Coordinates of C-alpha atoms in Angstrom, one line a residue:
C21 CA 31.7 30.9 -14.4
L22 CA 33.3 31.3 -17.9
L23 CA 29.9 31.8 -19.5
K24 CA 29.2 34.6 -17.0
M25 CA 32.6 36.2 -17.9
V26 CA 31.6 36.2 -21.6
K27 CA 28.3 37.8 -20.8
G28 CA 30.2 40.4 -18.8
N29 CA 32.3 41.2 -21.9
I30 CA 35.4 39.7 -20.5
I31 CA 37.4 38.1 -23.3
V32 CA 38.0 34.3 -22.9
P33 CA 40.2 32.3 -25.2
E34 CA 38.0 30.4 -27.8
E35 CA 39.7 27.1 -27.0
I36 CA 38.8 27.3 -23.3
L37 CA 35.2 28.3 -24.0
N38 CA 34.8 25.4 -26.5
F39 CA 36.3 23.0 -24.0
C40 CA 34.0 24.1 -21.2
C41 CA 30.8 24.1 -23.3
N42 CA 31.6 20.6 -24.6
G43 CA 32.3 19.4 -21.1
L44 CA 29.0 20.8 -19.9
Q45 CA 26.8 19.5 -22.7
G46 CA 28.7 16.3 -23.5
S47 CA 31.4 16.4 -26.1
T48 CA 30.0 16.5 -29.6
S49 CA 33.4 16.3 -31.4
P50 CA 34.0 13.2 -33.4
P51 CA 36.2 10.5 -31.8
R52 CA 39.9 10.5 -32.7
A53 CA 40.8 8.0 -35.4
R54 CA 42.9 5.1 -34.2
E55 CA 46.3 4.6 -35.7
P56 CA 46.9 1.3 -37.6
G57 CA 47.4 -1.6 -35.1
E58 CA 46.1 0.5 -32.2
Q59 CA 43.6 -1.4 -30.0
E60 CA 40.5 0.2 -28.6
E61 CA 41.0 1.2 -24.9
A62 CA 38.7 -0.7 -22.5
P63 CA 36.4 1.5 -20.5
G64 CA 38.0 2.4 -17.2
A65 CA 41.4 0.8 -18.2
M66 CA 43.3 3.7 -16.8
A67 CA 41.4 3.8 -13.5
S68 CA 42.6 1.5 -10.7
P69 CA 39.9 -0.8 -9.4
S70 CA 38.3 0.4 -6.2
P71 CA 35.7 -1.3 -4.0
A72 CA 32.1 -0.3 -4.6
R73 CA 31.0 2.5 -2.4
N74 CA 28.0 2.2 -0.2
P75 CA 25.2 4.0 -2.0
T76 CA 24.0 5.5 1.2
E77 CA 27.4 6.9 2.2
V78 CA 27.6 10.7 2.6
Q79 CA 30.8 12.6 3.2
M80 CA 30.9 16.1 4.5
S81 CA 34.0 18.3 5.1
Q82 CA 33.7 21.7 6.9
L83 CA 36.4 24.2 7.4
V84 CA 36.1 25.6 11.0
L85 CA 35.8 29.4 10.7
P86 CA 35.7 31.9 13.6
C87 CA 31.9 32.2 13.3
H88 CA 31.7 28.5 14.3
T89 CA 33.8 28.8 17.5
N90 CA 33.5 29.7 21.1
H91 CA 35.7 32.2 23.1
R92 CA 38.6 29.7 23.1
G93 CA 38.7 29.4 19.3
E94 CA 37.3 25.9 19.5
L95 CA 34.5 24.6 17.4
S96 CA 31.1 24.9 19.2
T97 CA 29.7 21.5 20.0
G98 CA 26.3 22.8 18.9
Q99 CA 27.6 23.6 15.5
L100 CA 29.2 20.1 15.3
L101 CA 25.8 18.5 16.2
K102 CA 24.1 20.4 13.4
W103 CA 26.6 19.1 10.9
I104 CA 26.4 15.6 12.3
D105 CA 22.6 15.6 12.0
T106 CA 22.6 17.1 8.5
A107 CA 25.0 14.4 7.2
A108 CA 23.1 11.6 8.8
C109 CA 19.8 12.9 7.5
L110 CA 21.2 13.1 3.9
S111 CA 22.4 9.5 4.2
A112 CA 19.0 8.3 5.5
E113 CA 17.1 10.1 2.7
R114 CA 19.4 8.5 0.1
H115 CA 18.2 5.1 1.2
A116 CA 14.6 6.0 1.8
G117 CA 14.1 8.2 -1.2
C118 CA 11.8 10.5 0.8
P119 CA 12.1 13.0 3.7
C120 CA 13.4 11.6 7.0
V121 CA 13.3 13.0 10.5
T122 CA 15.6 12.3 13.5
A123 CA 14.0 10.0 16.0
S124 CA 16.9 9.4 18.5
M125 CA 20.6 9.7 19.0
D126 CA 22.7 7.3 21.0
D127 CA 25.4 8.3 23.5
I128 CA 28.1 10.6 22.0
Y129 CA 31.5 10.9 23.7
F130 CA 33.6 13.8 22.4
E131 CA 37.3 12.8 22.6
H132 CA 38.9 16.0 21.4
T133 CA 38.2 19.7 20.7
I134 CA 38.6 21.2 17.2
S135 CA 40.3 24.6 16.5
V136 CA 39.8 27.3 14.0
G137 CA 41.4 26.5 10.6
Q138 CA 41.0 22.7 11.1
V139 CA 38.7 20.6 8.9
V140 CA 35.9 18.5 10.2
N141 CA 35.4 15.3 8.2
I142 CA 32.0 13.5 8.7
K143 CA 31.1 10.2 7.1
A144 CA 27.6 8.9 7.5
K145 CA 26.0 5.7 6.1
V146 CA 22.9 3.6 6.8
N147 CA 23.8 0.5 8.8
R148 CA 20.4 -1.2 8.7
A149 CA 16.9 -0.5 7.7
F150 CA 14.0 -1.8 9.7
N151 CA 10.3 -1.4 8.8
S152 CA 10.0 2.4 8.8
S153 CA 13.2 3.4 10.7
M154 CA 16.8 3.0 10.0
E155 CA 20.1 3.3 11.9
V156 CA 22.7 5.6 10.5
G157 CA 26.3 5.3 11.7
I158 CA 28.4 8.6 11.8
Q159 CA 32.1 8.9 12.2
V160 CA 33.7 12.3 12.9
N161 CA 37.4 13.2 12.7
Y162 CA 39.4 16.4 12.3
E163 CA 42.2 17.2 9.9
D164 CA 45.0 19.7 10.5
L165 CA 45.8 21.1 7.1
C166 CA 49.2 22.3 8.1
S167 CA 50.6 19.1 9.7
G168 CA 48.3 16.6 7.9
K169 CA 47.3 15.1 11.2
H170 CA 44.0 13.2 11.5
C171 CA 42.3 12.5 14.8
S172 CA 39.0 10.9 15.8
I173 CA 36.4 13.1 17.5
C174 CA 33.4 10.9 18.1
K175 CA 31.3 8.1 16.7
A176 CA 27.6 8.2 16.8
Y177 CA 24.5 6.2 15.9
A178 CA 21.3 8.0 15.0
T179 CA 17.8 6.6 14.2
F180 CA 15.8 8.2 11.4
V181 CA 12.2 7.6 10.4
A182 CA 11.1 8.0 6.8
Q183 CA 7.9 10.1 6.3
G184 CA 5.5 10.1 3.5
P185 CA 2.7 12.6 2.7
L186 CA 1.0 14.2 5.7
G187 CA 3.6 12.6 8.0
S188 CA 2.6 9.0 7.2
K189 CA 5.3 6.3 7.8
V190 CA 7.0 4.8 4.8
R191 CA 8.0 1.1 4.6
L192 CA 11.7 1.0 3.8
K193 CA 13.4 -1.3 1.4
P194 CA 16.0 -3.7 3.0
L195 CA 19.7 -2.9 2.9
T196 CA 22.2 -5.5 1.7
P197 CA 25.7 -5.1 3.4
Q198 CA 28.7 -5.7 1.1
T199 CA 31.9 -5.4 3.1
E200 CA 32.9 -7.2 6.3
E201 CA 32.6 -3.9 8.2
E202 CA 29.1 -3.3 6.8
K203 CA 28.0 -6.9 7.7
I204 CA 29.2 -6.4 11.3
E205 CA 27.4 -3.1 11.7
Y206 CA 24.3 -4.6 10.0
S207 CA 24.2 -7.5 12.4
I208 CA 24.8 -5.5 15.6
A209 CA 22.3 -2.8 14.6
A210 CA 19.5 -5.1 15.7
E211 CA 21.1 -5.5 19.1
R212 CA 21.6 -1.7 19.5
R213 CA 17.9 -1.2 18.6
R214 CA 16.9 -3.7 21.3
M215 CA 19.0 -1.8 23.8
R216 CA 17.4 1.5 22.9
L217 CA 13.9 0.2 23.5
V218 CA 14.8 -0.8 27.1
H219 CA 16.9 2.2 27.9
K220 CA 14.3 3.9 30.1
D221 CA 13.4 0.7 32.0
T222 CA 17.1 0.3 33.0
L223 CA 17.1 3.6 34.9
K224 CA 13.7 2.8 36.6
D225 CA 15.0 -0.6 37.7
L226 CA 18.1 0.9 39.2
L227 CA 16.2 3.6 41.1
T228 CA 13.7 1.1 42.5
R229 CA 16.5 -0.9 44.1
R230 CA 18.4 2.0 45.6
P231 CA 17.5 3.9 48.8
Q232 CA 15.3 6.9 48.2
E233 CA 17.3 9.2 50.5
T234 CA 19.3 11.9 48.9
E235 CA 22.9 11.5 50.1
L236 CA 24.8 14.8 49.5
E237 CA 28.5 14.4 48.9
T238 CA 30.9 16.2 51.2
R239 CA 33.9 17.9 49.7
D240 CA 36.6 19.6 51.6
G241 CA 36.8 23.4 51.3
S242 CA 33.7 23.6 49.1
R243 CA 30.2 25.0 49.9
A244 CA 27.3 23.6 48.0
V245 CA 25.8 25.8 45.3
P246 CA 22.0 25.8 45.3
A247 CA 20.9 24.2 42.0
E248 CA 18.3 26.9 41.5
K249 CA 21.2 29.4 40.8
T250 CA 22.1 27.4 37.7
R251 CA 18.7 27.4 36.2
V252 CA 18.4 28.8 32.6
E253 CA 15.4 29.5 30.4
S254 CA 15.6 30.8 26.9
V255 CA 13.2 31.0 23.9
E256 CA 13.9 30.6 20.2
L257 CA 11.7 31.3 17.2
V258 CA 11.9 28.6 14.5
L259 CA 12.6 30.3 11.2
P260 CA 12.9 28.8 7.7
P261 CA 16.7 28.4 7.8
H262 CA 16.2 26.2 10.9
A263 CA 13.9 23.7 9.1
N264 CA 14.1 21.1 6.5
H265 CA 12.1 21.0 3.2
Q266 CA 9.0 19.7 5.1
G267 CA 9.1 22.7 7.5
N268 CA 10.1 20.6 10.5
T269 CA 12.9 21.9 12.7
F270 CA 16.2 20.2 12.1
G271 CA 17.0 17.8 15.0
G272 CA 20.6 19.1 14.9
Q273 CA 19.4 22.7 15.3
I274 CA 17.3 21.8 18.4
M275 CA 20.4 20.0 19.8
A276 CA 22.5 23.1 19.2
W277 CA 20.1 25.3 21.1
M278 CA 19.9 22.8 23.9
E279 CA 23.7 22.7 24.1
N280 CA 23.8 26.5 24.4
V281 CA 21.5 26.7 27.4
A282 CA 23.2 23.7 29.0
T283 CA 26.6 25.4 28.7
I284 CA 25.2 28.5 30.4
A285 CA 23.8 26.5 33.3
A286 CA 27.1 24.7 33.7
S287 CA 29.0 28.0 33.7
R288 CA 26.8 29.4 36.5
L289 CA 27.9 26.5 38.7
C290 CA 31.7 26.7 38.1
H291 CA 32.1 30.3 37.1
A292 CA 34.3 29.2 34.2
H293 CA 33.9 28.0 30.6
P294 CA 33.0 24.3 30.6
T295 CA 33.7 21.7 28.0
L296 CA 31.0 19.3 26.8
R297 CA 32.3 15.7 27.1
A298 CA 29.2 13.5 26.5
I299 CA 25.5 13.6 25.5
E300 CA 23.4 10.8 26.8
M301 CA 21.1 8.7 24.5
F302 CA 17.9 10.7 23.8
H303 CA 14.7 10.5 21.8
F304 CA 12.7 13.2 20.0
R305 CA 9.1 12.9 21.2
G306 CA 7.5 15.0 18.5
P307 CA 8.2 17.5 15.7
S308 CA 8.3 21.3 15.7
Q309 CA 7.6 23.5 12.7
V310 CA 8.5 26.9 11.3
G311 CA 6.8 29.5 13.3
D312 CA 6.9 27.6 16.6
R313 CA 8.5 29.0 19.7
L314 CA 10.9 26.7 21.5
V315 CA 11.3 27.1 25.2
L316 CA 14.6 25.7 26.4
K317 CA 15.3 25.0 30.1
A318 CA 18.4 23.8 31.7
I319 CA 19.6 23.1 35.3
V320 CA 22.6 21.4 36.9
N321 CA 21.2 18.1 38.3
N322 CA 24.3 16.9 40.1
A323 CA 28.0 17.8 40.3
F324 CA 30.5 15.0 40.9
K325 CA 34.1 15.6 41.7
N326 CA 35.3 16.4 38.2
S327 CA 32.2 16.4 36.1
M328 CA 28.6 17.7 36.2
E329 CA 25.3 16.6 34.6
V330 CA 23.1 19.2 33.1
G331 CA 19.5 18.4 32.3
V332 CA 17.9 20.2 29.4
S333 CA 14.3 20.2 28.0
A334 CA 12.7 21.7 24.9
E335 CA 9.0 22.6 24.6
A336 CA 7.2 24.0 21.7
Y337 CA 4.1 26.2 21.3
G338 CA 2.6 28.3 18.5
Q339 CA 1.5 31.9 18.5
E340 CA -1.4 31.2 20.8
M341 CA -0.1 31.1 24.4
S342 CA -3.4 29.5 25.5
V343 CA -2.4 26.3 23.7
S344 CA -0.4 23.9 26.0
R345 CA 3.2 23.4 25.3
R346 CA 4.4 20.3 23.5
H347 CA 7.4 18.4 25.0
I348 CA 9.8 18.0 22.1
N349 CA 12.9 16.5 23.8
S350 CA 14.9 16.0 27.0
A351 CA 18.6 15.4 27.1
F352 CA 21.4 15.0 29.7
M353 CA 24.8 16.5 29.0
T354 CA 28.1 15.9 30.9
F355 CA 30.5 18.8 31.3
V356 CA 34.0 19.2 32.7
V357 CA 36.1 22.3 33.4
L358 CA 39.7 22.0 32.2
D359 CA 42.7 23.7 33.7
Q360 CA 45.6 25.1 31.6
E361 CA 47.2 21.6 31.3
G362 CA 43.9 20.2 30.0
H363 CA 43.1 18.2 33.2
P364 CA 39.6 18.3 34.8
R365 CA 39.2 20.7 37.7
T366 CA 37.4 19.9 41.0
L367 CA 33.9 21.3 40.9
P368 CA 31.7 22.8 43.6
M369 CA 28.9 20.7 45.0
V370 CA 25.3 21.2 44.2
A371 CA 22.5 21.5 46.7
P372 CA 19.3 20.2 45.0
E373 CA 15.9 21.7 45.5
P374 CA 13.5 19.7 47.6
G375 CA 11.1 17.4 45.7
D376 CA 11.9 17.3 42.0
G377 CA 15.4 18.6 42.5
E378 CA 16.2 15.7 44.8
R379 CA 14.7 13.3 42.3
R380 CA 16.9 14.7 39.6
Y381 CA 19.9 14.5 41.8
R382 CA 19.3 10.8 42.5
E383 CA 18.6 10.1 38.8
A384 CA 21.9 11.8 37.8
S385 CA 23.8 9.5 40.1
A386 CA 22.0 6.5 38.6
R387 CA 22.6 7.8 35.0
K388 CA 26.4 8.2 35.8
K389 CA 26.6 4.5 36.8
I390 CA 24.6 3.4 33.7
R391 CA 26.9 5.6 31.5
L392 CA 30.0 4.0 32.9
D393 CA 28.5 0.5 32.5
R394 CA 27.5 1.3 28.9
K395 CA 30.8 2.9 28.0
Y396 CA 32.8 0.2 29.8
V397 CA 30.9 -2.8 28.3
V398 CA 29.4 -1.5 25.0
S399 CA 31.8 1.1 23.7
C400 CA 35.0 -0.7 24.3
K401 CA 36.6 -2.9 21.8
Q402 CA 36.1 -6.6 22.5
T403 CA 39.7 -7.2 23.4
E404 CA 39.6 -4.3 26.0
V405 CA 36.7 -5.8 28.0
P406 CA 37.7 -8.0 30.9
L407 CA 36.6 -11.6 30.4
S408 CA 34.4 -12.0 33.4
V409 CA 32.6 -8.7 33.9
P410 CA 30.7 -8.3 37.2
W411 CA 27.0 -8.8 36.5
D412 CA 24.3 -6.9 38.3
Q413 CA 20.8 -5.7 37.5
S414 CA 21.8 -2.3 36.3
N415 CA 24.2 -3.5 33.6
K416 CA 22.3 -6.5 32.4
V417 CA 21.2 -4.8 29.2
Y418 CA 24.7 -3.8 28.2
L419 CA 26.3 -7.2 29.1
S420 CA 23.6 -8.9 27.0
Y421 CA 24.3 -6.5 24.2
N422 CA 28.1 -7.1 24.4
N423 CA 27.5 -10.9 24.5
V424 CA 25.4 -11.1 21.4
S425 CA 27.3 -8.4 19.4
A426 CA 30.6 -10.1 20.1
L427 CA 29.3 -13.3 18.6
K428 CA 27.8 -11.5 15.6
M429 CA 31.1 -9.8 15.0
L430 CA 32.8 -13.1 14.9
V431 CA 30.2 -14.6 12.6
A432 CA 30.7 -11.7 10.1
K433 CA 34.5 -12.1 9.8
A434 CA 35.5 -12.8 6.2
N435 CA 38.7 -14.9 6.4
W436 CA 37.4 -18.2 7.7
A437 CA 39.4 -21.1 6.3
L438 CA 38.2 -24.7 6.0
A439 CA 40.5 -26.8 8.2
R440 CA 38.9 -30.2 8.4
E441 CA 35.9 -32.0 7.1
K442 CA 34.5 -35.3 8.5
E443 CA 31.3 -36.6 7.0
K444 CA 28.7 -33.9 7.6
V445 CA 30.8 -31.9 10.1
R446 CA 33.1 -29.1 8.7
M447 CA 35.6 -27.3 10.9
Y448 CA 36.8 -23.7 10.0
T449 CA 39.5 -21.6 11.6
L450 CA 40.1 -17.9 11.8
E451 CA 43.6 -16.7 12.7
E452 CA 43.9 -13.1 14.1
D453 CA 46.6 -11.3 16.0
K454 CA 45.4 -12.2 19.4
F455 CA 42.9 -15.1 18.9
L456 CA 42.5 -18.4 17.2
S457 CA 38.8 -18.9 16.6
F458 CA 37.1 -22.0 15.2
R459 CA 33.7 -22.7 13.7
I460 CA 31.9 -26.1 13.5
E461 CA 29.2 -26.3 10.9
M462 CA 26.7 -28.9 9.9
S463 CA 23.3 -29.3 8.2
V464 CA 20.7 -31.1 10.3
C465 CA 17.2 -32.3 9.4
I466 CA 15.4 -30.2 12.1
T467 CA 13.5 -26.9 12.1
A468 CA 15.7 -23.9 13.1
S469 CA 13.3 -22.9 15.9
R470 CA 13.4 -26.4 17.4
A471 CA 17.2 -26.5 17.2
F472 CA 17.3 -23.0 18.8
S473 CA 15.2 -24.2 21.7
L474 CA 17.3 -27.3 22.3
L475 CA 20.7 -25.7 22.0
S476 CA 19.9 -22.7 24.1
N477 CA 19.2 -24.8 27.2
L478 CA 22.6 -25.5 28.8
R479 CA 21.0 -27.9 31.3
R480 CA 20.7 -30.4 28.4
R481 CA 24.1 -29.9 26.9
H482 CA 25.6 -32.8 28.9
E483 CA 23.4 -35.1 26.8
W484 CA 25.6 -34.5 23.8
D485 CA 28.7 -32.8 25.0
S486 CA 30.9 -35.1 27.1
H487 CA 32.9 -32.2 28.4
Y488 CA 29.9 -30.9 30.4
V489 CA 29.2 -32.6 33.7
S490 CA 26.4 -30.3 34.8
A491 CA 24.8 -26.9 34.3
E492 CA 22.7 -25.3 37.0
L493 CA 20.4 -22.4 36.2
V494 CA 21.5 -19.7 38.7
Q495 CA 19.3 -16.8 37.6
K496 CA 16.7 -16.3 34.9
V497 CA 17.3 -12.6 34.0
D498 CA 14.4 -12.6 31.5
D499 CA 13.1 -14.7 28.7
D500 CA 16.2 -14.1 26.6
D501 CA 19.0 -14.0 29.2
M502 CA 20.0 -16.6 31.8
I503 CA 23.0 -17.2 34.0
Y504 CA 24.3 -20.8 34.5
H505 CA 26.9 -22.3 36.8
V506 CA 28.6 -24.9 34.6
V507 CA 30.9 -27.7 35.7
S508 CA 33.1 -29.4 33.1
Q509 CA 35.5 -32.4 33.0
K510 CA 39.1 -32.1 34.1
L511 CA 41.5 -30.9 31.5
R512 CA 44.8 -32.7 30.8
H513 CA 47.5 -31.8 33.3
E514 CA 44.7 -30.6 35.7
N515 CA 43.9 -32.4 38.9
K516 CA 40.4 -30.8 39.4
P517 CA 37.4 -30.0 37.2
Q518 CA 36.7 -26.6 35.7
D519 CA 33.7 -24.5 36.5
F520 CA 32.3 -21.4 34.7
V521 CA 29.7 -18.8 35.4
I522 CA 28.1 -18.1 32.0
L523 CA 25.6 -15.6 30.7
A524 CA 23.6 -17.2 27.9
S525 CA 21.8 -14.7 25.7
R526 CA 19.4 -15.9 23.0
R527 CA 17.8 -13.9 20.1
K528 CA 15.2 -14.9 17.5
P529 CA 15.7 -13.4 14.0
C530 CA 14.9 -9.7 13.7
S531 CA 14.1 -10.0 10.0
K532 CA 14.3 -12.6 7.1
G533 CA 17.8 -13.9 6.6
D534 CA 18.9 -13.3 10.2
P535 CA 19.9 -16.4 12.2
Y536 CA 18.7 -17.7 15.6
V537 CA 21.5 -16.7 18.0
V538 CA 22.6 -18.2 21.3
A539 CA 25.6 -16.4 22.7
F540 CA 27.8 -17.3 25.8
R541 CA 30.3 -15.3 27.8
S542 CA 31.7 -15.4 31.3
V543 CA 30.5 -13.1 34.1
T544 CA 31.1 -12.9 37.8
L545 CA 28.4 -13.2 40.5
P546 CA 28.9 -12.5 44.2
T547 CA 26.8 -15.6 45.0
H548 CA 29.2 -17.9 43.0
P549 CA 32.8 -17.0 43.7
A550 CA 35.7 -19.2 42.6
R551 CA 36.0 -22.3 44.9
A552 CA 39.0 -24.4 45.8
E553 CA 37.6 -27.6 44.4
F554 CA 37.3 -26.1 40.9
T555 CA 39.6 -24.4 38.5
R556 CA 37.7 -21.3 37.4
G557 CA 37.5 -21.1 33.6
E558 CA 36.4 -18.3 31.4
T559 CA 34.9 -17.9 27.9
L560 CA 35.2 -14.7 26.0
C561 CA 33.0 -15.3 23.1
S562 CA 31.2 -18.5 21.9
G563 CA 27.8 -19.6 20.8
F564 CA 25.5 -21.0 18.1
C565 CA 24.0 -19.4 15.0
I566 CA 21.2 -21.4 13.3
W567 CA 19.9 -20.6 9.8
P568 CA 16.9 -22.2 8.2
E569 CA 17.8 -23.8 4.9
S570 CA 14.3 -25.2 4.2
E571 CA 11.2 -26.0 6.2
E572 CA 12.9 -29.1 7.6
M573 CA 16.6 -28.4 7.3
S574 CA 18.8 -26.0 9.3
K575 CA 22.4 -25.0 9.2
V576 CA 23.8 -25.2 12.7
A577 CA 27.2 -23.4 13.4
Y578 CA 29.1 -23.2 16.6
Y579 CA 31.7 -20.5 17.1
N580 CA 34.4 -20.1 19.8
Q581 CA 37.3 -17.8 20.4
A582 CA 39.8 -20.2 21.9
M583 CA 41.2 -19.2 25.3
P584 CA 44.8 -20.0 26.3
G585 CA 43.8 -22.9 28.5
Y586 CA 41.7 -24.4 25.7
L587 CA 44.1 -23.6 22.8
N588 CA 46.1 -26.9 22.9
Y589 CA 42.8 -28.9 22.6
V590 CA 41.7 -26.8 19.6
T591 CA 45.0 -27.0 17.7
T592 CA 45.2 -30.7 18.2
N593 CA 41.9 -31.1 16.5
V594 CA 42.7 -28.6 13.8
A595 CA 45.9 -30.5 13.0
G596 CA 44.0 -33.8 12.7
L597 CA 45.7 -35.4 15.7
S598 CA 42.3 -35.7 17.4
S599 CA 38.7 -35.9 16.2
D600 CA 37.2 -35.1 19.5
I601 CA 35.5 -31.8 18.4
C602 CA 34.0 -33.5 15.3
S603 CA 32.8 -36.4 17.3
T604 CA 31.2 -34.0 19.8
F605 CA 29.2 -32.4 17.1
E606 CA 28.2 -35.6 15.5
A607 CA 26.7 -36.4 18.9
C608 CA 25.0 -33.0 18.8
E609 CA 23.4 -33.9 15.5
K610 CA 22.1 -37.2 17.0
F611 CA 20.8 -35.3 20.0
L612 CA 18.9 -32.9 17.8
L613 CA 17.4 -35.6 15.6
K614 CA 16.4 -37.7 18.6
N615 CA 14.6 -34.8 20.3
K616 CA 13.0 -33.8 17.1
E617 CA 11.5 -37.3 16.8
D618 CA 10.4 -37.2 20.5
L619 CA 8.6 -34.0 19.8
I620 CA 6.8 -35.4 16.8
S621 CA 5.7 -38.5 18.7
R622 CA 4.4 -36.4 21.6
L623 CA 2.4 -34.3 19.1
Q624 CA 1.0 -37.4 17.5
D625 CA 0.0 -38.9 20.9
F626 CA -1.7 -35.5 21.7

């Protein structure tokens, strides 16, 4: 700026000009001579040490201006989605070193609105890189510059795909997490990826088990509004400002256009200005380029008492109308209408059109149930989830996710302390505000895959764990998830044995360095209620992680968040007043070695 001022014949003091030029070009003045006895200052001596920043982290701050807002002076959700997508894309490209495109976005729940004059702070960083795709975590909060108040707006997870020349896929370099938080996100990213892949099947499974009749809700004093009256269709021309450096339309721009037509459809139902509360997980099915025409369609699929679901689709075509349209994306958005106190208003009912309209109406009800399951089980903090969550076919994916991710979070904790060591068995503890957790660790001469197979079968646990009396396989959910009814020995001061209904979720390594995982948590089943002859026990988070150390050696670790009824037993062992836990896992080692030898002899006989 100062150089421009000089060129414009504005006089600038010589000292300032020299300082700026030296700063821009690198100072060329000779170093100051040190006084006698003065020591050379170490580089960075004046700077306070700070933790290394994640190289993929991107921070964006945007001041909300009137041009970004709706009629209420609140930030348009479409504009926020564009900023989120831009920040996430920049983070993905930092890791990939090449252009990236948005492949999908997980559920987004908007907790608050943002007003003119406030600042939106967005932080995005890559959680994990797979072969050619990566998960980017995004945190959004707002800042009130006058009061200094900060508040969370939403948290999102986006999947990006790296693209080479002519749209070819690029193999990504692995990401190494550094902090405890990064290690947790890295570990759970594989489980979130698994959940995304089965997302569509979850809806299909639920609909196949539900009656096909469309049951319209009755609401006092309200007449049903034909869904056809909420239908919206709009077209947008993709221009260079809407696209990235490859000429592909920004995913955030498409989401903003979709949010616009969805808002209009919702307004036609309620004759008011709705507020977007959530966007369901969605996938981009293909790209669109500069010059494409995007046709955006929206309709209210179903209206519940205080919320409504709007379905939106985006299709692209070029200049030639004869060419068939390409389906780019479909999304489902949940809106509410707030009164002056900020409470959701009761909405009119929707009368679906026969045929496809009735199908969309049923699917909206199924999606609402799945959203509640996902938010209840997946999005909550671990301590906020009830111990024994009811299990059914529709929430099996999310309970399995919660089961495995809870164990992975416990494994990634940093403050484990060695409490006891007895021969090969080491016992660690982790003290937190609400939990005392323990970890038992040992190295065993067995392949990790074989140990995984043996320890994931609860029906054989009584062979090495004297606390187990029996374990009955109640339901085989799939190859990776099974539900057992477990009966254990009587606890001290108890006059009857305990029983558990346990979901066992097993996972093989997603990539090199990942462990084999067997996770356990309590669930409830209508077929196995609590019975008088047992004391119903519960486990919040426990399980095994198995790492291969060599071709024949494995590190086997058992983790458990101690429940109140189990706490006295754990603390007695930690304090050295009992060796029962160590003895149990010495028996576990013998069990693994014995069955490894049995397997070898059977193979030799074969």
